[in-house]
Amino acid sequence: MSDAPEKKVMKKTPRTEMPTQAPMLRIQNYLEVALGYTEADAKAEADRCIQCKKPMCRQGCPVEIDIKGFIGQLQKGDLPGAYKVLRDYNSLPAVCGRVCPQETQCEGSCILGKNPDKTGGPVCIGRLERYVADTFAARLAQGDSACLQITGEAACRMERPELKVACIGGGPSSLTVAGYLAALGIKVTVFEALHEVGGVLVYGIPEFRLPKEIVRREVEAMKALGVEFKTNWVGGKAILVNELFDQGYKAVFLGVGAGLPQFMNVPGENNIGVFSANEYLTRVNLGRAYDFPNHDTPIFKADNVAVIGGGNVAMDAARTALRLGAKNVYIVYRRTKDEMPARHEELEHAIEEGVQLKCLCGPLEFVGDENKRLKSIRLQKMCLGEPDASGRCRPVAMEGQTDELEVGLAVIAVGTRPNPILLEATPGLKLTKRGYIEADPETGETSIHGVFAGGDIVTGAATVISAMGAGRKAAKEIARRVLGTDL
Ligand code: FAD
Ligand code: SF4
């Protein structure tokens, strides 16, 4: 019998819903909201893919996963085969299946999305990616021989301990570099400033969206490939880039992200009860403050909470506040819901859970009481003006029109900047006007020969998959250099 897929006809079949915890139940726990497809769900969704001759979905993916290929394997019932296709392009499929903004990437380009009234909408590529990664991991843990064979193939490689590469920072960009090079037998050491590896995946994105177990699983797989992780090492303080070359490292990758919180410079920002999203989320996720006192880190709580911003970080902070017992949680955003940059699913989930949107306004002042404890925010009302450079309508202040929002806790989620520690300690490293590292877009090489960079520290705050794409490009170039071959 031929293996060639049958020619499929486009017909209207709705997207297969993702089973989720009910909103009022899930805000009382910190467990994952989306429960994952069953085998029947995954089969039904995979069968919606018409296996286009020229698939558009692939171009929509920043690392150009062979989406048609992995879904084709699922249609044939070959789960290990589907996983193998995914792993050839993406070292963190269980993560990306959960957090990528698919609606603007692969699913945004799927042909079925062009005419949703006739087709039911784009294939749920992210949900299938998650299904494949999770099911493969579960079967592997049970000793499934077909799965073991795939990981065994990955482990069959020549060890080259004399070829050492260092990564500074342990987020998705560095993990991609480490995974790629380790698979070629190159010895990689990752230096991470925090006590856990994973970057934003462990300190920023909450457990209810991305269980930390998944990140740990990926890190363990890399350790099995020989990657060494050194935690509590601050690049620029505990170790300098030139010292790494002196220690025999052939190349250095800088994947330190852009984790320095940005504030708004409005009066009252230093009142008690005003936090950066970075501190708020790090306390809850990395410090496990949601499980205080079983874990040591406490967290500030209030009945009424405002989160300033409209991106994923703002949604994560707002939904976290609800889970910590807040009665009213407001998202304060200066444009409208339609311009919010958060993933659609996060916004929908936040609204289902009871987060209230206060759009077209922004803080003028964080008002404190006599003890400098936050009691309210004075808000400037806005309207939308002409589009700005980002293509979104510019928020314009409505002169003299203000509002007052009574809150005891405010979380500022209006963006981040690069942390200067490593940058200032690395002479010769060229930076852009905005303070990010200047790196070759094709190879990731910086102004220092043999030093590469990628992810948020080059682009500014972006996405997991774009950081991984940059890591992959840099890893290819590093491998080409240190192995002395064209791969
Ligand atoms: P990071 O993930 O920031 O990792 C950098 C690592 O380097 C950190 O572990 C840091 O501790 C370490 N480090 C920093 N300085 C040093 C130093 N001097 N020495 C040693 N180590 C150092 N993207 C999505 O695609 N989907 C989402 O849903 C999404 N949600 C997000 C939610 C939140 C709360 C945040 C903050 C971001 C979110 N993002 C999301 C963005 C995404 O997580 C980032 O774009 C991505 O993690 C960038 O990866 P990176 O490897 O460049 O850096
Ligand atoms: Fe399948 Fe959509 Fe990709 Fe076509 S564009 S191969 S239908 S996922």
Coordinates of C-alpha atoms and ligand atoms in Angstrom, one line a residue:
M1 CA 0.0 0.0 0.0
S2 CA 1.3 3.5 -0.9
D3 CA 2.3 5.9 1.9
A4 CA 1.2 8.9 -0.1
P5 CA -1.5 10.9 1.6
E6 CA -4.9 10.9 0.0
K7 CA -5.8 14.1 -1.7
K8 CA -8.0 15.8 0.9
V9 CA -11.0 18.0 0.2
M10 CA -11.7 21.2 2.1
K11 CA -15.0 20.9 4.0
K12 CA -16.4 22.8 6.9
T13 CA -15.4 21.1 10.2
P14 CA -15.1 23.3 13.3
R15 CA -11.7 23.5 15.1
T16 CA -11.5 20.9 17.8
E17 CA -12.0 22.7 21.1
M18 CA -9.2 22.5 23.8
P19 CA -10.6 20.9 27.0
T20 CA -10.0 23.4 29.8
Q21 CA -10.6 23.7 33.6
A22 CA -13.8 25.6 34.2
P23 CA -13.0 29.3 34.9
M24 CA -14.4 29.5 38.4
L25 CA -12.6 26.3 39.4
R26 CA -9.3 27.2 37.8
I27 CA -9.0 30.6 39.6
Q28 CA -8.9 28.6 42.9
N29 CA -5.8 26.6 41.9
Y30 CA -2.5 27.1 40.1
L31 CA -2.8 24.1 37.8
E32 CA -2.6 24.2 34.0
V33 CA -5.8 25.7 32.5
A34 CA -5.7 23.9 29.1
L35 CA -5.8 20.2 29.7
G36 CA -4.6 19.0 26.3
Y37 CA -6.2 17.0 23.5
T38 CA -7.3 13.4 23.9
E39 CA -6.2 10.9 21.2
A40 CA -9.6 11.3 19.5
D41 CA -9.4 15.1 19.6
A42 CA -5.9 15.0 18.0
K43 CA -7.1 12.6 15.3
A44 CA -10.1 14.7 14.5
E45 CA -8.0 17.9 14.4
A46 CA -5.1 16.3 12.4
D47 CA -7.7 15.1 9.8
R48 CA -8.8 18.7 9.2
C49 CA -5.4 19.4 7.5
I50 CA -5.8 19.0 3.8
Q51 CA -2.1 18.5 3.2
C52 CA -1.6 21.4 0.9
K53 CA 0.8 21.0 -2.0
K54 CA 2.3 24.4 -1.1
P55 CA 1.6 24.7 2.6
M56 CA 1.5 28.4 3.8
C57 CA 1.6 27.4 7.5
R58 CA 5.3 26.6 7.3
Q59 CA 6.3 30.2 6.2
G60 CA 4.3 31.5 9.1
C61 CA 6.5 29.6 11.6
P62 CA 9.7 31.5 12.6
V63 CA 11.7 28.2 12.6
E64 CA 9.8 26.8 9.5
I65 CA 8.7 23.5 11.1
D66 CA 7.5 21.0 8.5
I67 CA 4.0 21.3 9.8
K68 CA 2.4 19.4 6.9
G69 CA 4.9 16.7 7.6
F70 CA 4.2 16.2 11.3
I71 CA 0.4 16.5 10.9
G72 CA 0.7 14.0 8.0
Q73 CA 2.4 11.5 10.4
L74 CA -0.4 12.0 12.9
Q75 CA -3.0 11.3 10.2
K76 CA -1.2 8.0 9.6
G77 CA -1.2 7.3 13.3
D78 CA 2.6 7.5 13.6
L79 CA 3.1 9.5 16.8
P80 CA 6.9 8.9 17.1
G81 CA 7.2 9.8 13.4
A82 CA 5.3 13.1 14.1
Y83 CA 7.6 13.9 17.0
K84 CA 10.7 13.2 15.0
V85 CA 9.6 15.7 12.4
L86 CA 8.9 18.3 15.1
R87 CA 12.2 17.7 16.9
D88 CA 14.2 18.2 13.7
Y89 CA 13.1 21.9 13.8
N90 CA 12.1 22.7 17.4
S91 CA 13.9 21.6 20.5
L92 CA 11.0 22.7 22.8
P93 CA 7.8 21.6 21.1
A94 CA 5.8 21.1 24.4
V95 CA 6.7 24.7 25.3
C96 CA 5.9 26.2 21.9
G97 CA 2.7 24.3 21.5
R98 CA 1.5 26.0 24.7
V99 CA 2.9 29.6 24.4
C100 CA 3.5 30.6 20.7
P101 CA 1.1 33.2 19.4
Q102 CA -0.1 30.8 16.7
E103 CA -2.8 33.1 15.5
T104 CA -0.2 35.5 14.1
Q105 CA 2.3 32.8 13.0
C106 CA 1.6 29.3 11.6
E107 CA -2.2 29.3 12.1
G108 CA -2.4 32.8 10.8
S109 CA -1.0 31.5 7.5
C110 CA -3.0 28.2 7.3
I111 CA -5.1 28.2 4.1
L112 CA -8.2 27.1 6.1
G113 CA -8.1 30.3 7.9
K114 CA -8.7 32.3 4.7
N115 CA -12.3 31.5 4.6
P116 CA -13.4 30.3 8.0
D117 CA -17.1 30.4 7.2
K118 CA -16.5 27.6 4.7
T119 CA -13.7 25.7 6.5
G120 CA -14.3 26.2 10.2
G121 CA -11.0 28.1 10.6
P122 CA -7.3 27.2 10.6
V123 CA -6.0 23.9 11.8
C124 CA -5.1 24.0 15.5
I125 CA -1.4 23.5 14.8
G126 CA -0.2 24.6 18.3
R127 CA -2.6 22.2 20.1
L128 CA -1.4 19.3 17.9
E129 CA 2.2 20.2 18.5
R130 CA 1.6 20.1 22.3
Y131 CA -0.3 16.8 21.9
V132 CA 2.6 15.2 20.0
A133 CA 5.2 16.4 22.5
D134 CA 3.3 15.5 25.6
T135 CA 2.2 12.1 24.4
F136 CA 5.6 11.2 23.2
A137 CA 7.1 12.1 26.6
A138 CA 4.5 10.0 28.4
R139 CA 5.1 7.0 26.1
L140 CA 8.9 7.4 26.4
A141 CA 8.5 7.4 30.2
Q142 CA 6.6 4.1 29.9
G143 CA 9.5 2.6 27.8
D144 CA 7.7 2.6 24.4
S145 CA 10.2 1.0 22.1
A146 CA 9.4 3.2 19.0
C147 CA 9.9 6.4 21.1
L148 CA 13.1 5.0 22.7
Q149 CA 14.4 4.3 19.2
I150 CA 13.9 8.0 18.3
T151 CA 15.7 9.4 21.3
G152 CA 18.4 6.7 20.9
E153 CA 19.0 7.9 17.4
A154 CA 19.5 11.4 18.8
A155 CA 22.0 10.1 21.3
C156 CA 24.1 8.3 18.7
R157 CA 26.7 11.0 18.2
M158 CA 30.4 11.5 18.2
E159 CA 31.7 13.0 21.5
R160 CA 34.0 16.0 21.0
P161 CA 34.9 17.0 24.6
E162 CA 37.8 19.2 23.3
L163 CA 35.3 21.5 21.6
K164 CA 33.8 23.6 24.3
V165 CA 31.2 26.3 23.9
A166 CA 29.7 28.6 26.6
C167 CA 26.2 30.1 26.8
I168 CA 25.5 33.0 29.2
G169 CA 21.8 33.0 30.2
G170 CA 19.6 29.9 30.4
G171 CA 16.5 31.0 28.5
P172 CA 15.1 29.5 25.3
S173 CA 17.7 31.1 23.0
S174 CA 20.6 29.5 24.9
L175 CA 18.8 26.2 25.5
T176 CA 18.4 26.0 21.7
V177 CA 22.1 26.6 21.1
A178 CA 23.0 24.1 23.8
G179 CA 20.6 21.4 22.4
Y180 CA 21.8 21.8 18.9
L181 CA 25.5 21.8 19.6
A182 CA 25.3 19.0 22.2
A183 CA 23.6 16.8 19.6
L184 CA 26.7 17.3 17.5
G185 CA 28.9 16.1 20.4
I186 CA 30.1 19.6 21.3
K187 CA 30.6 20.2 25.0
V188 CA 28.3 23.1 26.1
T189 CA 28.2 24.9 29.5
V190 CA 25.3 27.2 30.3
F191 CA 25.9 29.9 32.9
E192 CA 22.7 31.1 34.4
A193 CA 22.3 34.0 36.9
L194 CA 19.3 32.5 38.7
H195 CA 19.0 29.3 40.7
E196 CA 16.9 27.6 38.0
V197 CA 17.4 27.3 34.2
G198 CA 14.7 28.2 31.7
G199 CA 14.6 32.1 31.6
V200 CA 11.2 33.5 31.3
L201 CA 9.8 30.0 30.9
V202 CA 10.4 29.5 34.6
Y203 CA 10.4 32.9 36.2
G204 CA 7.8 34.7 34.1
I205 CA 5.2 32.5 32.5
P206 CA 3.0 31.1 35.3
E207 CA 2.5 27.4 36.1
F208 CA -1.1 27.6 35.0
R209 CA 0.0 28.3 31.5
L210 CA 3.3 26.4 31.3
P211 CA 4.0 23.8 34.0
K212 CA 7.6 24.0 35.1
E213 CA 7.8 20.3 34.9
I214 CA 7.9 20.6 31.1
V215 CA 10.8 22.9 31.1
R216 CA 12.6 20.7 33.7
R217 CA 12.0 17.7 31.4
E218 CA 13.7 19.5 28.5
V219 CA 16.6 20.6 30.7
E220 CA 17.1 17.0 31.9
A221 CA 17.1 15.7 28.3
M222 CA 19.9 18.2 27.6
K223 CA 21.9 17.1 30.6
A224 CA 21.6 13.5 29.2
L225 CA 23.2 14.9 26.1
G226 CA 26.1 16.2 28.2
V227 CA 25.1 19.9 28.6
E228 CA 26.5 21.3 31.8
F229 CA 24.3 23.9 33.7
K230 CA 26.0 26.2 36.1
T231 CA 23.3 28.1 38.1
N232 CA 23.9 31.2 40.3
W233 CA 26.6 32.4 37.9
V234 CA 26.2 36.1 36.8
G235 CA 27.9 36.8 33.5
G236 CA 29.8 40.0 33.9
K237 CA 30.3 39.5 37.6
A238 CA 31.2 35.8 38.4
I239 CA 32.6 35.2 34.9
L240 CA 33.7 37.5 32.1
V241 CA 33.5 36.7 28.4
N242 CA 37.3 36.9 27.8
E243 CA 37.9 34.6 30.8
L244 CA 35.8 32.0 29.0
F245 CA 38.1 32.1 26.0
D246 CA 41.1 31.8 28.3
Q247 CA 39.5 28.7 29.7
G248 CA 39.4 27.1 26.3
Y249 CA 35.8 27.8 25.1
K250 CA 35.8 28.2 21.3
A251 CA 32.8 30.4 21.2
V252 CA 30.4 32.2 23.5
F253 CA 26.7 32.7 23.0
L254 CA 25.0 35.6 24.9
G255 CA 21.3 34.8 25.6
V256 CA 20.7 37.0 28.6
G257 CA 17.2 38.3 27.6
A258 CA 15.9 41.7 28.3
G259 CA 14.7 41.4 31.9
L260 CA 15.1 44.8 33.3
P261 CA 11.7 46.2 34.2
Q262 CA 10.6 49.5 32.7
F263 CA 8.7 51.9 34.9
M264 CA 6.4 54.8 33.8
N265 CA 7.9 57.7 35.6
V266 CA 4.6 59.0 37.0
P267 CA 4.3 60.3 40.5
G268 CA 3.8 57.8 43.3
E269 CA 5.4 54.8 41.6
N270 CA 7.5 54.2 44.7
N271 CA 4.4 53.8 47.0
I272 CA 4.1 50.5 48.8
G273 CA 2.0 48.2 46.7
V274 CA 3.3 49.3 43.3
F275 CA 5.3 46.4 41.7
S276 CA 7.0 45.7 38.4
A277 CA 5.5 42.7 36.7
N278 CA 8.9 41.2 36.7
E279 CA 9.2 41.2 40.5
Y280 CA 5.6 40.2 41.0
L281 CA 5.8 37.2 38.6
T282 CA 9.2 36.1 39.7
R283 CA 8.2 36.0 43.3
V284 CA 5.1 33.9 42.4
N285 CA 6.7 31.6 39.8
L286 CA 10.3 31.1 40.7
G287 CA 9.8 31.7 44.4
R288 CA 6.5 29.7 44.4
A289 CA 4.8 32.4 46.5
Y290 CA 1.5 31.0 45.4
D291 CA 2.3 28.1 47.7
F292 CA 3.4 30.3 50.7
P293 CA 4.2 29.3 53.5
N294 CA 5.2 25.9 52.0
H295 CA 7.7 27.9 50.1
D296 CA 9.6 30.8 51.7
T297 CA 8.7 33.7 49.4
P298 CA 5.8 35.9 50.5
I299 CA 3.8 38.0 48.1
F300 CA 1.8 41.3 48.5
K301 CA -1.9 40.8 48.2
A302 CA -4.9 43.2 47.9
D303 CA -8.7 42.9 47.2
N304 CA -8.5 45.3 44.3
V305 CA -5.6 45.1 41.8
A306 CA -4.7 47.0 38.7
V307 CA -2.3 45.7 36.1
I308 CA -1.0 48.3 33.7
G309 CA -0.4 47.0 30.1
G310 CA -2.1 44.8 27.5
G311 CA 0.5 42.1 26.6
N312 CA 1.1 38.5 27.7
V313 CA 2.9 39.8 30.8
A314 CA -0.1 41.9 31.8
M315 CA -2.5 38.9 31.3
D316 CA -0.2 36.6 33.4
A317 CA 0.0 39.2 36.2
A318 CA -3.8 39.8 36.2
R319 CA -4.6 36.1 36.2
T320 CA -2.0 35.5 38.9
A321 CA -3.6 38.2 41.1
L322 CA -7.0 36.5 40.8
R323 CA -5.6 33.2 41.8
L324 CA -4.0 34.9 44.9
G325 CA -7.5 35.8 46.0
A326 CA -8.1 39.4 44.6
K327 CA -11.8 40.2 44.3
N328 CA -11.4 42.7 41.5
V329 CA -8.6 42.7 39.0
Y330 CA -8.4 45.4 36.3
I331 CA -6.3 45.6 33.2
V332 CA -5.6 49.2 32.6
Y333 CA -4.7 49.8 28.9
R334 CA -4.3 53.0 26.9
R335 CA -5.7 51.6 23.7
T336 CA -8.7 49.3 23.2
K337 CA -9.1 45.5 23.5
D338 CA -8.6 45.1 19.7
E339 CA -5.0 46.6 19.9
M340 CA -3.9 44.4 22.9
P341 CA -0.8 42.5 21.9
A342 CA -1.5 39.5 24.2
R343 CA -2.2 36.1 22.7
H344 CA -5.9 35.8 21.9
E345 CA -6.3 32.7 24.1
E346 CA -4.7 34.5 27.1
L347 CA -7.0 37.5 26.7
E348 CA -10.1 35.2 26.3
H349 CA -9.1 33.2 29.4
A350 CA -8.5 36.3 31.4
I351 CA -11.9 37.7 30.6
E352 CA -13.6 34.3 31.3
E353 CA -11.9 34.3 34.7
G354 CA -13.3 37.7 35.6
V355 CA -10.5 40.1 34.8
Q356 CA -12.1 43.5 34.0
L357 CA -10.7 45.6 31.1
K358 CA -10.4 49.3 31.7
C359 CA -9.3 50.5 28.2
L360 CA -8.5 53.9 26.8
C361 CA -6.9 55.2 30.0
G362 CA -3.4 55.3 31.6
P363 CA -2.0 56.2 35.1
L364 CA -1.4 59.9 35.9
E365 CA -0.5 59.2 39.5
F366 CA -0.3 56.3 42.0
V367 CA -1.9 57.9 45.0
G368 CA -0.7 56.8 48.4
D369 CA -2.2 57.2 51.9
E370 CA -0.3 58.9 54.8
N371 CA 1.9 55.7 55.2
K372 CA 2.7 55.7 51.5
R373 CA 0.5 52.7 50.9
L374 CA -1.2 52.7 47.5
K375 CA -4.9 53.5 47.8
S376 CA -5.8 54.5 44.2
I377 CA -4.7 55.3 40.7
R378 CA -5.6 58.6 39.0
L379 CA -6.2 57.8 35.4
Q380 CA -6.0 59.9 32.3
K381 CA -8.8 59.1 29.8
M382 CA -7.7 58.6 26.2
C383 CA -9.1 58.2 22.7
L384 CA -7.5 56.7 19.6
G385 CA -5.7 59.0 17.2
E386 CA -3.8 58.3 13.9
P387 CA -1.8 55.1 13.5
D388 CA 1.8 55.2 14.9
A389 CA 5.0 53.5 13.6
S390 CA 3.7 50.1 14.9
G391 CA 0.5 50.5 12.7
R392 CA -1.7 50.7 15.8
C393 CA -3.7 53.8 16.5
R394 CA -1.9 56.2 18.8
P395 CA -3.6 56.8 22.2
V396 CA -4.3 60.5 22.7
A397 CA -5.0 62.1 26.1
M398 CA -8.4 63.7 26.5
E399 CA -7.6 67.0 28.1
G400 CA -9.0 67.4 31.6
Q401 CA -10.8 64.0 31.6
T402 CA -9.6 61.8 34.5
D403 CA -10.9 58.9 36.6
E404 CA -10.0 57.4 39.9
L405 CA -9.5 53.6 40.5
E406 CA -9.3 52.4 44.1
V407 CA -6.7 49.6 44.3
G408 CA -4.3 48.4 46.9
L409 CA -1.9 46.8 44.5
A410 CA -0.7 47.9 41.1
V411 CA 1.5 45.8 38.7
I412 CA 3.3 47.6 36.0
A413 CA 3.7 45.5 32.8
V414 CA 4.7 48.1 30.2
G415 CA 7.8 46.4 28.8
T416 CA 11.4 45.7 29.7
R417 CA 14.9 46.8 28.8
P418 CA 18.3 45.0 28.6
N419 CA 20.1 44.5 31.9
P420 CA 23.4 46.3 31.6
I421 CA 25.5 44.0 33.9
L422 CA 27.1 41.8 31.3
L423 CA 27.0 44.4 28.5
E424 CA 29.0 46.9 30.5
A425 CA 31.5 44.2 31.5
T426 CA 32.2 43.2 27.9
P427 CA 34.6 45.7 26.2
G428 CA 34.2 45.9 22.4
L429 CA 30.6 44.7 22.4
K430 CA 28.7 47.0 20.1
L431 CA 25.2 48.0 21.2
T432 CA 22.3 49.5 19.3
K433 CA 20.9 53.0 20.1
R434 CA 18.3 51.3 22.3
G435 CA 21.0 49.4 24.3
Y436 CA 20.5 46.0 22.8
I437 CA 23.4 43.9 21.4
E438 CA 24.1 44.4 17.7
A439 CA 24.3 41.0 16.0
D440 CA 24.5 39.8 12.4
P441 CA 20.9 38.8 11.5
E442 CA 22.1 35.6 9.7
T443 CA 24.8 34.3 12.0
G444 CA 24.2 36.1 15.3
E445 CA 27.8 37.1 15.6
T446 CA 28.4 40.3 17.5
S447 CA 31.2 42.9 17.1
I448 CA 33.5 40.5 19.0
H449 CA 34.8 37.6 16.9
G450 CA 33.5 34.3 18.3
V451 CA 30.9 36.0 20.5
F452 CA 27.3 35.4 19.4
A453 CA 24.0 36.7 20.7
G454 CA 20.3 36.1 20.1
G455 CA 16.8 36.3 21.6
D456 CA 15.4 39.3 23.5
I457 CA 18.9 40.8 24.2
V458 CA 19.1 41.5 20.4
T459 CA 15.5 42.1 19.3
G460 CA 14.0 43.5 22.5
A461 CA 11.1 41.6 24.2
A462 CA 9.7 39.2 21.5
T463 CA 8.6 35.6 21.6
V464 CA 9.9 32.2 22.7
I465 CA 10.0 30.9 19.2
S466 CA 11.9 33.9 17.8
A467 CA 14.5 33.6 20.5
M468 CA 14.8 29.9 19.6
G469 CA 15.1 30.7 15.9
A470 CA 17.9 33.1 16.7
G471 CA 19.6 30.5 18.8
R472 CA 19.3 28.0 16.0
K473 CA 21.0 30.3 13.5
A474 CA 23.8 31.1 15.9
A475 CA 24.3 27.4 16.8
K476 CA 24.6 26.5 13.1
E477 CA 27.3 29.1 12.6
I478 CA 29.1 28.2 15.8
A479 CA 29.1 24.5 14.8
R480 CA 30.3 25.4 11.3
R481 CA 33.2 27.3 12.8
V482 CA 34.3 25.0 15.6
L483 CA 33.8 21.8 13.6
G484 CA 35.5 23.4 10.6
T485 CA 32.9 22.1 8.2
D486 CA 30.0 23.5 6.3
L487 CA 26.9 21.8 7.8
Ligands
FAD1 P1 15.0 34.9 28.6 O1 13.9 33.9 28.5 O2 14.8 36.2 29.2 O3 16.2 34.2 29.4 C1 17.4 34.9 29.7 C2 18.1 34.2 30.9 O4 19.4 34.9 31.0 C3 17.4 34.4 32.2 O5 17.3 33.1 32.8 C4 18.2 35.3 33.0 O6 18.2 35.1 34.4 C5 19.6 35.0 32.4 N1 20.5 36.1 32.6 C6 20.4 37.5 32.4 N2 21.5 38.1 32.7 C7 22.4 37.2 32.9 C8 23.8 37.3 33.3 N3 24.5 38.5 33.3 N4 24.5 36.1 33.5 C9 23.8 34.9 33.5 N5 22.5 34.8 33.2 C10 21.8 35.9 32.9 N6 6.6 34.7 24.5 C11 5.8 33.8 23.8 O7 6.2 33.4 22.7 N7 4.6 33.5 24.2 C12 4.1 33.9 25.5 O8 3.0 33.5 25.9 C13 5.0 34.7 26.3 N8 4.6 35.1 27.5 C14 5.4 35.8 28.3 C15 5.1 36.1 29.6 C16 6.0 36.8 30.4 C17 5.6 37.1 31.8 C18 7.2 37.3 29.8 C19 8.1 38.1 30.7 C20 7.5 37.0 28.5 C21 6.7 36.3 27.7 N9 7.0 35.9 26.4 C22 6.2 35.1 25.7 C23 8.3 36.4 25.8 C24 9.3 35.3 25.9 O9 9.3 34.6 27.1 C25 10.7 35.8 25.6 O10 10.7 36.5 24.3 C26 11.8 34.7 25.6 O11 11.8 34.0 26.8 C27 13.2 35.3 25.3 O12 14.1 34.3 25.4 P2 15.7 34.6 25.7 O13 16.4 33.3 25.7 O14 16.1 35.7 24.8 O15 15.7 35.3 27.2
SF4_2 FE1 -2.5 21.7 6.8 FE2 -3.2 24.4 7.0 FE3 -0.6 23.7 6.6 FE4 -2.3 23.4 4.6 S1 -1.7 25.3 5.5 S2 -0.7 21.9 5.3 S3 -4.2 22.8 5.8 S4 -1.9 23.2 8.4

